[in-house]
Coordinates of C-alpha atoms (C1' of nucleotides) in Angstrom, one line a residue:
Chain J
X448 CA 0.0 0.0 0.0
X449 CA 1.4 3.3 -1.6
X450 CA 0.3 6.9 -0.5
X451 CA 1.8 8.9 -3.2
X452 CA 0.7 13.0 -2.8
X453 CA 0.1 15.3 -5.5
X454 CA 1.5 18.3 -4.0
X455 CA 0.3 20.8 -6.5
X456 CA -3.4 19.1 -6.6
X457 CA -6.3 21.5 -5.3
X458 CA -7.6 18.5 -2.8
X459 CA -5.9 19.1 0.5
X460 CA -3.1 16.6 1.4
X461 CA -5.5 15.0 4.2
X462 CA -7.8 14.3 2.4
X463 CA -5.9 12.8 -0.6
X464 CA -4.5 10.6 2.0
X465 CA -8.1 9.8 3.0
X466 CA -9.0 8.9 -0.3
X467 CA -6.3 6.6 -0.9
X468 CA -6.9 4.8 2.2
X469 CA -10.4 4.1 0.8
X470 CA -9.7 3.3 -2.7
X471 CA -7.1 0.7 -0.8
X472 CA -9.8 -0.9 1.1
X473 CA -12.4 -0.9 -2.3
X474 CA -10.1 -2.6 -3.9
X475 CA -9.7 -5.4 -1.5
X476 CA -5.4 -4.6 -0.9
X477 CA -6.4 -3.2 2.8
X478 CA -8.5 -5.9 4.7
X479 CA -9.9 -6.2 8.1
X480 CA -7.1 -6.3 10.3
X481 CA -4.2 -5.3 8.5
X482 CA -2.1 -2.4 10.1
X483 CA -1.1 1.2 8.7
X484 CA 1.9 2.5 9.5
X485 CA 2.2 5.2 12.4
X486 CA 1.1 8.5 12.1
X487 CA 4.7 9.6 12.1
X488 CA 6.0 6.7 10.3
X489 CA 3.7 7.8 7.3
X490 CA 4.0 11.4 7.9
X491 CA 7.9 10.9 7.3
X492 CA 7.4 8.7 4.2
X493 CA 5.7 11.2 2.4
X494 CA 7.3 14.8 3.8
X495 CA 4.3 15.9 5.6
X496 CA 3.2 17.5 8.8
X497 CA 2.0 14.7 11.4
X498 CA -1.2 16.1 12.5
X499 CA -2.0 15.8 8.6
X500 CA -1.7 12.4 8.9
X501 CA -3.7 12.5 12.0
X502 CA -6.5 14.1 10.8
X503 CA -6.6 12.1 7.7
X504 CA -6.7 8.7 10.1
X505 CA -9.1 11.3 12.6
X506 CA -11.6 10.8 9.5
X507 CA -11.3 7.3 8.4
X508 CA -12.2 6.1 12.0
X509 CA -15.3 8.6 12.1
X510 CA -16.2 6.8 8.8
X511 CA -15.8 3.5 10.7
X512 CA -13.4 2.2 8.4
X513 CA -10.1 1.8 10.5
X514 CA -9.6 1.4 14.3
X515 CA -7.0 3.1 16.4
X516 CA -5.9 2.1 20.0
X517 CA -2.7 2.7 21.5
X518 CA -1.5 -0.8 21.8
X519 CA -1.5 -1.8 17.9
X520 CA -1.8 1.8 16.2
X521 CA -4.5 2.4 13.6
X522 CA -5.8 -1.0 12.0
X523 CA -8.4 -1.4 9.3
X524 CA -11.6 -1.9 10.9
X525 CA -14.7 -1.8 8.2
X526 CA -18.2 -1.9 10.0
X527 CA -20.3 -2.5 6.6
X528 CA -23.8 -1.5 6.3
X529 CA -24.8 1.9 5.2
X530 CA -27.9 3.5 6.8
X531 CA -30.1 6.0 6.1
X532 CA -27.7 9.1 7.0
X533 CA -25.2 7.4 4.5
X534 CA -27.2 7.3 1.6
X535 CA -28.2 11.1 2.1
X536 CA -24.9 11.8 2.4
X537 CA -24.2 10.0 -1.1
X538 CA -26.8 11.6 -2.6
X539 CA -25.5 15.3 -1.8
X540 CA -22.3 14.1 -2.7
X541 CA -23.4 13.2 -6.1
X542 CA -26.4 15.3 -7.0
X543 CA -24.0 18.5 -8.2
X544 CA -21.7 16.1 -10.1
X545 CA -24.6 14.3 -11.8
X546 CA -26.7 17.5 -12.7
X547 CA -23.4 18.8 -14.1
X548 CA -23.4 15.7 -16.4
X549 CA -26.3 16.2 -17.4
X550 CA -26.0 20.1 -18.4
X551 CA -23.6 19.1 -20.8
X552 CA -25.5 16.7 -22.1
X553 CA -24.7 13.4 -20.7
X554 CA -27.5 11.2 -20.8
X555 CA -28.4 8.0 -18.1
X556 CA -26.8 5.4 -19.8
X557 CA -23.4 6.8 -20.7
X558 CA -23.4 8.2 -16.8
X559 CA -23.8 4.5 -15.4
X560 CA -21.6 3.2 -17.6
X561 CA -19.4 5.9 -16.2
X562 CA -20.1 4.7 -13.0
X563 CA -19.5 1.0 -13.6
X564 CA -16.3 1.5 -15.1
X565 CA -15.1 3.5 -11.7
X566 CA -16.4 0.7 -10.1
X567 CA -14.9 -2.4 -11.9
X568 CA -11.5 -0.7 -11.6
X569 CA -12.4 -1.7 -8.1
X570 CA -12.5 -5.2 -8.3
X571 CA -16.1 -5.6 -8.3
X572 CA -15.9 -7.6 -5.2
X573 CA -19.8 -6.7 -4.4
X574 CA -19.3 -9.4 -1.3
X575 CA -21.9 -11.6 -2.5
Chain G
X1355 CA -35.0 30.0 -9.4
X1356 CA -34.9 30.8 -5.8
X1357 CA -31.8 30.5 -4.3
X1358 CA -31.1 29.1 -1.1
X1359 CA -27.7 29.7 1.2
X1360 CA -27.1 27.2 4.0
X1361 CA -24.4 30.1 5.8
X1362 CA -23.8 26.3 8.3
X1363 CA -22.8 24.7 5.6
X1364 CA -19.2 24.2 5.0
X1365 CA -19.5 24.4 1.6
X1366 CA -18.6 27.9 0.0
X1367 CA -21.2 30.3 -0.2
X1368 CA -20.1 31.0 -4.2
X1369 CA -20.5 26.7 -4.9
X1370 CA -23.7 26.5 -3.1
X1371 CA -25.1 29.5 -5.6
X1372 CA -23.0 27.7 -8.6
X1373 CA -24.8 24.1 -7.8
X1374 CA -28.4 25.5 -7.5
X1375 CA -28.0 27.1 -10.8
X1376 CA -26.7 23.9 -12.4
X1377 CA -28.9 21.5 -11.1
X1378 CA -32.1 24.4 -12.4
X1379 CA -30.6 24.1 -15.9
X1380 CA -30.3 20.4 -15.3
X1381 CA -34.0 20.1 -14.4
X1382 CA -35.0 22.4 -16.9
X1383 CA -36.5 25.0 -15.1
X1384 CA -33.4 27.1 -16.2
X1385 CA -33.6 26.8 -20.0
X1386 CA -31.2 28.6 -22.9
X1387 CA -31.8 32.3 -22.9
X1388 CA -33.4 32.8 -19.7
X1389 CA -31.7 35.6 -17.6
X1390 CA -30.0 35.3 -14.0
X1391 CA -30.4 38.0 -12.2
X1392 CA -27.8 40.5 -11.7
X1393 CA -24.8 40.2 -9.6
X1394 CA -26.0 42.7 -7.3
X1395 CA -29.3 42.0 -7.2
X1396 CA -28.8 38.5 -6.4
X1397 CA -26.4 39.2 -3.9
X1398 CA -28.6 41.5 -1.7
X1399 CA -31.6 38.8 -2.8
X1400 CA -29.9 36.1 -0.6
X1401 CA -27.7 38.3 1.7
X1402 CA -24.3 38.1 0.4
X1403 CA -21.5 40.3 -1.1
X1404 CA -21.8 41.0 -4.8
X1405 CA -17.8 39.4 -4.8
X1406 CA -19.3 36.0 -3.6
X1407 CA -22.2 36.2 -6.3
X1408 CA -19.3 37.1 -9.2
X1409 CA -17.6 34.2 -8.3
X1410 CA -20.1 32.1 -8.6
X1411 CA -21.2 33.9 -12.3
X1412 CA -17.9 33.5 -13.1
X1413 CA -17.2 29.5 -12.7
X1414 CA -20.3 29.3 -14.4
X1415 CA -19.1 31.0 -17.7
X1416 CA -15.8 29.1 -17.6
X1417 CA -17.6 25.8 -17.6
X1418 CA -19.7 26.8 -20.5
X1419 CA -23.4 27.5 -19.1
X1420 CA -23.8 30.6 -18.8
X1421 CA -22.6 33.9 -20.8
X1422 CA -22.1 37.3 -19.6
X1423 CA -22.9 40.8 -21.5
X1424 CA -23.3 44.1 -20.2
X1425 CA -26.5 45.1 -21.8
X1426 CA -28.7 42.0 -20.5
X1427 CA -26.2 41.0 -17.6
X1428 CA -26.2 37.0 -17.3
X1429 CA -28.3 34.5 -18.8
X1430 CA -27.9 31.1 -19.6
X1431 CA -26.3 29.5 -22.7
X1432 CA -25.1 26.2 -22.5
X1433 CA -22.4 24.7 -24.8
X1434 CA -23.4 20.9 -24.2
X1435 CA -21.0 18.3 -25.6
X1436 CA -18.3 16.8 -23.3
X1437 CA -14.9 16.1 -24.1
X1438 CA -12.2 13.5 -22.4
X1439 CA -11.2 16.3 -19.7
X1440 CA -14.3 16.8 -18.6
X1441 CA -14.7 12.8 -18.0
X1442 CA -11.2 12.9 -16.5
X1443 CA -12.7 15.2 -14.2
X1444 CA -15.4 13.4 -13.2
X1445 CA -13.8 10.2 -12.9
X1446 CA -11.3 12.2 -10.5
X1447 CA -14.8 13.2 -8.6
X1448 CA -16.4 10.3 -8.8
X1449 CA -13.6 7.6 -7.8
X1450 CA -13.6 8.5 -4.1
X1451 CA -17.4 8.4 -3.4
X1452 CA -17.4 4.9 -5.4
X1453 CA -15.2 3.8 -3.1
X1454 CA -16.4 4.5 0.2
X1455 CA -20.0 3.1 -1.0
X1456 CA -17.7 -0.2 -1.9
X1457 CA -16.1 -0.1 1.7
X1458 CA -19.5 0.3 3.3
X1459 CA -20.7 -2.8 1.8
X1460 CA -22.6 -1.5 -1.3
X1461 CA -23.1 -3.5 -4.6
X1462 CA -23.3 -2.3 -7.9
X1463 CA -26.7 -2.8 -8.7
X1464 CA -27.4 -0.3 -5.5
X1465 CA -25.1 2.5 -6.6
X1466 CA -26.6 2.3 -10.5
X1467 CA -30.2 2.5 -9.0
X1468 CA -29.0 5.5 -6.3
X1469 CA -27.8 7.0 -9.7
X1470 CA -30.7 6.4 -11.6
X1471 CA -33.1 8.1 -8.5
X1472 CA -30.7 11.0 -8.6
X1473 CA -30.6 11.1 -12.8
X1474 CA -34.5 10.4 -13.1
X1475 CA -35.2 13.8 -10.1
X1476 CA -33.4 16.4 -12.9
X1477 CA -36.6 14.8 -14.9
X1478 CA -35.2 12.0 -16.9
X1479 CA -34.8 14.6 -19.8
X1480 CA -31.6 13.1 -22.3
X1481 CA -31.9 15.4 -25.0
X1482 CA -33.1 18.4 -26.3
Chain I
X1085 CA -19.8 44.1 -45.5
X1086 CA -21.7 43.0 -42.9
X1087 CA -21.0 43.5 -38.9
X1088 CA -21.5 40.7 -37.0
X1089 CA -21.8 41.3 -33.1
X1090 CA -21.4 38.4 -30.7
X1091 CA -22.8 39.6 -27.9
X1092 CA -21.4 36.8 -25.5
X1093 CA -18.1 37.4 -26.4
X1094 CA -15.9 39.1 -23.6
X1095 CA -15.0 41.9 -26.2
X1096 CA -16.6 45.0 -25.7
X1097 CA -19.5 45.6 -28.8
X1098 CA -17.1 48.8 -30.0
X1099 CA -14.6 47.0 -30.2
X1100 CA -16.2 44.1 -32.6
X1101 CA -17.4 46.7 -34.7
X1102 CA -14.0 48.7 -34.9
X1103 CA -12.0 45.4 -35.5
X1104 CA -14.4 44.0 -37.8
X1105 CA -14.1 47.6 -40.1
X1106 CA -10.2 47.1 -39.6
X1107 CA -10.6 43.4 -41.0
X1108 CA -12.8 44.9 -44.1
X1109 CA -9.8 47.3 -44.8
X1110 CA -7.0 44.2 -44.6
X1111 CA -9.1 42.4 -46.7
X1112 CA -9.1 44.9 -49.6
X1113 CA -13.1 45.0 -49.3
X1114 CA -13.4 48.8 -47.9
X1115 CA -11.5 50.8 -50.2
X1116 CA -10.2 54.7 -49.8
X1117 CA -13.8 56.7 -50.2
X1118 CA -16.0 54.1 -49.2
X1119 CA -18.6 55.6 -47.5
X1120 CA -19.0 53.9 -44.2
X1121 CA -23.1 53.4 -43.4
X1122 CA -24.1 56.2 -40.7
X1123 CA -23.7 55.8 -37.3
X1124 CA -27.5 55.9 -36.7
X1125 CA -28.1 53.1 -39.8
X1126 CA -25.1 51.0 -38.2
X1127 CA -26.6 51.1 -34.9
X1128 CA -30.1 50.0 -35.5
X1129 CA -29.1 47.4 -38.2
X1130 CA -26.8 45.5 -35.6
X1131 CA -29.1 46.6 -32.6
X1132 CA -26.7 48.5 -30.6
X1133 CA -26.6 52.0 -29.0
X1134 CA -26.0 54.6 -31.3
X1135 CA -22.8 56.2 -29.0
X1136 CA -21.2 52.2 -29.2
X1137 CA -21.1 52.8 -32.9
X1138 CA -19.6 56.6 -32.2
X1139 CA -17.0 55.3 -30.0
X1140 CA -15.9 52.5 -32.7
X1141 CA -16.2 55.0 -35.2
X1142 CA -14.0 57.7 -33.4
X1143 CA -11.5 54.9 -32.5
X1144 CA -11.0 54.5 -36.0
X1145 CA -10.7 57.9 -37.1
X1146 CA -7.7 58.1 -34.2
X1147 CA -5.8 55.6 -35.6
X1148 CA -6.2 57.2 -39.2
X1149 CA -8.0 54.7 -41.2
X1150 CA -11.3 56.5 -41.6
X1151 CA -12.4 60.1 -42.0
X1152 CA -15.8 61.9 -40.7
X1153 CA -17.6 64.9 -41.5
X1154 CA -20.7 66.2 -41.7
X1155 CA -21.5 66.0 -45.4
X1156 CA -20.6 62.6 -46.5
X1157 CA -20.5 61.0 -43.1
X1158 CA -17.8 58.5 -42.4
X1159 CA -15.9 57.0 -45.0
X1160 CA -12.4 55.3 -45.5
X1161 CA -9.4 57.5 -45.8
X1162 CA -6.2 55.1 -45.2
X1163 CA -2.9 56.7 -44.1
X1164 CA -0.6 54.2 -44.6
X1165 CA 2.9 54.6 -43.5
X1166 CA 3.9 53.7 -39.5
X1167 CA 6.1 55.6 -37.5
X1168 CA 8.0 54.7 -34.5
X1169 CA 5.4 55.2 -32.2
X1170 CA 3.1 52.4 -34.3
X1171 CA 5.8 49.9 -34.0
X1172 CA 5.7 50.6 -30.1
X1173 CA 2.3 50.0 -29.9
X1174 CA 2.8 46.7 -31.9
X1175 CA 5.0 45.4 -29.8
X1176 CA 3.6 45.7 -26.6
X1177 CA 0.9 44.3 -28.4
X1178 CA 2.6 41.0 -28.9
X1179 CA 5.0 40.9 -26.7
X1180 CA 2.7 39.2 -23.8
X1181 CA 1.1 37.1 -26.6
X1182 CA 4.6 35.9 -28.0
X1183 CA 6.0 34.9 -24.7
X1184 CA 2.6 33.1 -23.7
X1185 CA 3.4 31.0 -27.0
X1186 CA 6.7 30.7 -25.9
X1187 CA 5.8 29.0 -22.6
X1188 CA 3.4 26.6 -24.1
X1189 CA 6.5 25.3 -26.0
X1190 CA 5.8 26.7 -29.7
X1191 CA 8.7 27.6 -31.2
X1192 CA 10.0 30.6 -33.5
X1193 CA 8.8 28.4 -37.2
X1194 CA 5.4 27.5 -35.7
X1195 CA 5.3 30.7 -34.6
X1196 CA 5.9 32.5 -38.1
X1197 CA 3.5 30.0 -39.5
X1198 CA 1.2 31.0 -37.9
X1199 CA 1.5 34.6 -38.2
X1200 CA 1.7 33.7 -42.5
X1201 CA -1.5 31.9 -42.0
X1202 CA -3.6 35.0 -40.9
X1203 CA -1.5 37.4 -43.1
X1204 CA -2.5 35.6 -46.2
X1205 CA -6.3 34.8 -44.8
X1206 CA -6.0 38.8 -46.0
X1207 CA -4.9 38.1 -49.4
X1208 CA -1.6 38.8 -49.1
X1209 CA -2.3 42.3 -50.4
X1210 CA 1.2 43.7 -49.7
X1211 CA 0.9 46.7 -51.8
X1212 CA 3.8 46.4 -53.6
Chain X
X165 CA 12.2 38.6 -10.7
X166 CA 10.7 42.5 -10.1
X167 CA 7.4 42.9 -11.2
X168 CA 6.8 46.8 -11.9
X169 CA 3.5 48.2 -12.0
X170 CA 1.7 51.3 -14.2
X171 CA -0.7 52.2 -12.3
X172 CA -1.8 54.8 -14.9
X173 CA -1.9 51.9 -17.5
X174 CA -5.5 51.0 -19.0
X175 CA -4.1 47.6 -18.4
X176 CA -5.5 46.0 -15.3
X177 CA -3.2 45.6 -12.3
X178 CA -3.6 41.8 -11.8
X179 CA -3.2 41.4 -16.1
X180 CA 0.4 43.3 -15.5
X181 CA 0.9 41.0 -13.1
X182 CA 0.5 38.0 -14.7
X183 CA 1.7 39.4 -17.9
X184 CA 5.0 40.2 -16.2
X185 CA 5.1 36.2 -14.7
X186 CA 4.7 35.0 -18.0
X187 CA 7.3 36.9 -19.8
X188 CA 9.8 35.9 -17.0
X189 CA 9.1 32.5 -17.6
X190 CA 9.5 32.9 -21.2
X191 CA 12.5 34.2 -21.1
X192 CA 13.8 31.6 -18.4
X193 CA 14.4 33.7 -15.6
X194 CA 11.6 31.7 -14.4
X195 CA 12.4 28.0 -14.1
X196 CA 10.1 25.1 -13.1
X197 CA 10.1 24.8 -9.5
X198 CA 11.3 28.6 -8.4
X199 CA 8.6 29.9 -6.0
X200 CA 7.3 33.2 -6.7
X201 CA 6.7 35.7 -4.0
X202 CA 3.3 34.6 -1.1
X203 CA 0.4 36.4 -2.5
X204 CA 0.5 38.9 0.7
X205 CA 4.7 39.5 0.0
X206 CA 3.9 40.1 -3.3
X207 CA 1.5 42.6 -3.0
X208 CA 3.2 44.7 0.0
X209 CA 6.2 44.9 -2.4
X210 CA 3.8 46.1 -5.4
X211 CA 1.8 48.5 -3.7
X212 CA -1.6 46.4 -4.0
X213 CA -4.0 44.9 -2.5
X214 CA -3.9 41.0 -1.8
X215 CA -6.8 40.1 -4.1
X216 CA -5.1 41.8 -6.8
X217 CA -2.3 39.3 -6.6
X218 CA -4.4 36.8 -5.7
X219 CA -6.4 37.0 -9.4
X220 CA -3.2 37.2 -11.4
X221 CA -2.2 34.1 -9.8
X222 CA -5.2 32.0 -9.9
X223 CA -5.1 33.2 -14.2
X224 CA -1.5 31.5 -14.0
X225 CA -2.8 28.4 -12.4
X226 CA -5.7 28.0 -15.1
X227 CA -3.1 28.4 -17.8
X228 CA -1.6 25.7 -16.4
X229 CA 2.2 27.8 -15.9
X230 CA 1.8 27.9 -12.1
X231 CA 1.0 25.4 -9.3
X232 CA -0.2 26.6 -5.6
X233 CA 0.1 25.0 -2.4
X234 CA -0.2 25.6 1.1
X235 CA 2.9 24.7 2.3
X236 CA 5.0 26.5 0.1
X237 CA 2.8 29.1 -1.7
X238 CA 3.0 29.4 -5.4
X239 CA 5.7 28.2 -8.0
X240 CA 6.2 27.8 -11.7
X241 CA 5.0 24.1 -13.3
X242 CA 4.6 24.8 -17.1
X243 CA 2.6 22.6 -18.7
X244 CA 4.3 22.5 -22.2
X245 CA 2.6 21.6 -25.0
X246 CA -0.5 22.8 -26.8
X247 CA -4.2 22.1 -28.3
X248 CA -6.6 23.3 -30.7
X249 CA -7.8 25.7 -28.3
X250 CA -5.2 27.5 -27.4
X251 CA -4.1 27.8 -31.4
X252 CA -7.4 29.4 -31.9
X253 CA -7.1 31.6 -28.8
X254 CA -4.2 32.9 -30.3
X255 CA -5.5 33.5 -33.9
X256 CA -8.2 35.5 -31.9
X257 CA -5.7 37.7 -30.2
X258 CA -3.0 38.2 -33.1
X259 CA -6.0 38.6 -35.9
X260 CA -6.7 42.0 -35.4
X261 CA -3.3 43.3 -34.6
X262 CA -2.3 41.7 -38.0
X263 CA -5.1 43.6 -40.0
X264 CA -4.1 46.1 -38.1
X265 CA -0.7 46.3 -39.7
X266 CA -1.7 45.7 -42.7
X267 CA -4.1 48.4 -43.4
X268 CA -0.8 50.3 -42.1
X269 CA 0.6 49.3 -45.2
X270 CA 3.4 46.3 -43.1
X271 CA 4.2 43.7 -45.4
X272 CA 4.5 40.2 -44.6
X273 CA 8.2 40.1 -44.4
X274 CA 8.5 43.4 -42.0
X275 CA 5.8 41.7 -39.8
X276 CA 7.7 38.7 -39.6
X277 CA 10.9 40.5 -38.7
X278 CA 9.2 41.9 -35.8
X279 CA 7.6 38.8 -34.5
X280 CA 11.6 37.4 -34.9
X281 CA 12.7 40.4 -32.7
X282 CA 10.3 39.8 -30.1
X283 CA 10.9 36.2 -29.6
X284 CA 14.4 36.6 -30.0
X285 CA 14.2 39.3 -27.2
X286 CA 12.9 36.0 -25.1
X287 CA 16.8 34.5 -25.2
X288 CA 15.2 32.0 -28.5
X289 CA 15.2 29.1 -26.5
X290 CA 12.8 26.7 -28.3
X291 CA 13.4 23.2 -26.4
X292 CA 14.1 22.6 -23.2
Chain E
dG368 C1' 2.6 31.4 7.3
dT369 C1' -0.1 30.0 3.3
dG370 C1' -4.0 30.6 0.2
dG371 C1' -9.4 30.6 0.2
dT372 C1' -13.5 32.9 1.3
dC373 C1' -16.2 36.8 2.6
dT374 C1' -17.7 41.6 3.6
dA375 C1' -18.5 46.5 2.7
dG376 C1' -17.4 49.8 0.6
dA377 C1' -15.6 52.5 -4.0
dC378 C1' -14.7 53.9 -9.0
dC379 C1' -14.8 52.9 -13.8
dA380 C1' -15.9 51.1 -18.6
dC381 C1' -19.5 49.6 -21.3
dA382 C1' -24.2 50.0 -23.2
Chain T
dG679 C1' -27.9 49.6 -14.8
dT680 C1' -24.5 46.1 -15.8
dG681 C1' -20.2 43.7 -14.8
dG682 C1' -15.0 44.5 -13.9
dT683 C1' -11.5 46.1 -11.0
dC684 C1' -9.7 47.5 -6.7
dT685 C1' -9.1 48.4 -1.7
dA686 C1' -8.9 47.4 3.3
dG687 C1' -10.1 45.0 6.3
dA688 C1' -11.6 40.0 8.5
dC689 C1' -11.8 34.9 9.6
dC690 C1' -10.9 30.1 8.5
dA691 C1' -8.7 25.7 6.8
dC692 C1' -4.5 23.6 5.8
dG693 C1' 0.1 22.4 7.0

DNA sequence: GTGGTCTAGACCACA
DNA sequence: GTGGTCTAGACCACG
C-alpha cells in the first residue's frame, strides 16, 4: 500500500490521503485487520506535517473504516452497512456532479456506464 | 429559481449558488436564454457580497453554461458536448465516493439504481 | 460588408465593430472613399446603441484609417505609413502574446507559421 | 524577478501582473520549481491589495504555468505543450493586430521580422 | 505562514 | 444599470 501525494493538486493533502486509504480498502489490498503505518511513520514517508496524517486517520475512524488504540496503532476496521444518513450523504455528494453531467448533455446510460467503469477498476468484489 | 444559502454549511457560499444554478438548468427550469439576475441583485436577494455572487457567475461561464454581457447581464447558454477532460474530471470526482460506498458494503446494482433516482429527479430529460 | 456582433463574447461591442471595419480594410473589401453606413443606420441594423457605434467609429478615425464629416458621413481614408510610435504599440501588443506562445512550447517556425497563416487569410495584399 | 507596475496603464493591475510572470518565464528567468513571492509578500512589495495578486495568480494556475500550495505558496510548473484551443485563442488575439498592420501598409516580411525580434528578445530558447 | 473565502465599501468602462 | 477592478479590512482551513 502506496500513498503517493500530489502536491500541486487542489484536494488538501488529508484528504488525498483519505481517499487513498479508501480506494485501498475498495479494492480489496487493505483488509480487516491489516495495520497502517504510524502517524509519524507515514508522515515521514511522504514529507508531511503529522497532524495531517492525523487528521486524515481522525476521519477514516469517524467513517468507521479503521480502528486506532494505543497498543496496535490504527488497523483497518470496516463496519459495513450503510444507513439511512449514508445514503443522504451520497446523494448530496453526487447530485452537483450528476446534474453537471447532465448540463452538458450526458445522458443516463453513458453516466452509469461511467459509474461501472469507476467501479470495476475496483475489483467488483460486491461481497456476494 | 430561488436560491437558497445554508451560511452552516461548510461548503462555500459561491458553490452552493454555482450548484443550484446547475442542477435548475439540469432540471430544466433554467432553460437557454433565460436571464440570471444580476450580480447585485442577487447578492442582496440572498444576503451576500456582490464578490461571492461574481464568483459564482464566473465558474459558471468558464464551464460553458452561462454567458455574460453588459446590456442584459447574465443568462444562460449552454455549450453541451463533453470532451475527455471533462470525463477525467469526473472520474477524479467520482472515484472517491465509489469507493467509500464499496467499503460500506454497497453493490453495484445499488449505486446504479442511487444514480438512476438522482438522474430520473433532474426529470429523466436526455436530450433536447 | 456585414458586422456581426457576438454579444457573448468578452469583447466589448465597440470594439467588434472597430475590428471588424479594420478586418474589411485588410481584406481589400473597404476601399479609400468608401462611405462607411451612418452611425445611426449601423446602430439600428446591428441593434446597438447609437454612442457604441460613435465610439468604434472615433476609434477608428484616431488611428487614421477613416475620415468623418458632416456631409458625406464617415468614409475610409487610409494613411498608410507607420512611424516609430506604431511599431511601439505593436509590440507591446505582442510581446505578452509571443511569450505566452513561448511558454506553451511553440517555437519561432510554428510561430511565423502562424502569423503567415492570418496574413495571407488577408490576401496577401502587400501593396507592392 | 521585479514585477513593476503602471498604475496609470489602461491595463488592469492583476493582467500586468501576470503578464510580467509570463514573460519571466518565457524568457527563463523563471524556471520550473522557483517559488514566486506569497500572494501577501507580493502585494506589500507592489503596492496592491492582496486580491489583486491573488487574481493574477489563480489566471497563472488555469493556464496551467503555475501550481499553488499551502505549504509552500505558489511556484512555476509549465505545462508544455499545446491544443486546438489555445491555437485558436491565439488566432483570436494576433487577428486584429495583423489587420491592423496591414491596413498600415506592413508587409508580410516586415511583420515577420518583428515577430523574430520579439521572440528573440525572449533568449530564443525553443526546447528545453 | 499559506491561500481561500467573505464583507462593505468604491470607482470605472460599457451600453 | 451592468459587470469588472480594486481596496482594506476579517476569519478560516490547511500544513
Amino acid at each position: 500500500m502506496f500513498i503517493k501525494i500530489d502536491f500541486t493538486s487542489d484536494m488538501p493533502i488529508y484528504e488525498q490521503i483519505k481517499n487513498q486509504i479508501i480506494e485501498g480498502i475498495a479494492r480489496g489490498e487493505l483488509q480487516n485487520g491489516d495495520s497502517l503505518p504510524s502517524i509519524r511513520d507515514l508522515a515521514s514517508e511522504i514529507g508531511v506535517n503529522m497532524h495531517t496524517v492525523a487528521k486524515a486517520y481522525n476521519e477514516l475512524k469517524d467513517m468507521g473504516l479503521i480502528a486506532v488504540n494505543k497498543k496496535h496503532g490504527a488497523y483497518i476496521a470496516v463496519s459495513k452497512g450503510y444507513d439511512k444518513e449514508f445514503l443522504n450523504e451520497m446523494m448530496e455528494e453526487l447530485t452537483p456532479i450528476v446534474a453537471k453531467a447532465i448540463c452538458k448533455g450526458m445522458n443516463k446510460n453513458e453516466l452509469i456506464r461511467l459509474i461501472e467503469t469507476i467501479f470495476d477498476s475496483f475489483g467488483g468484489r460486491e461481497d456476494e
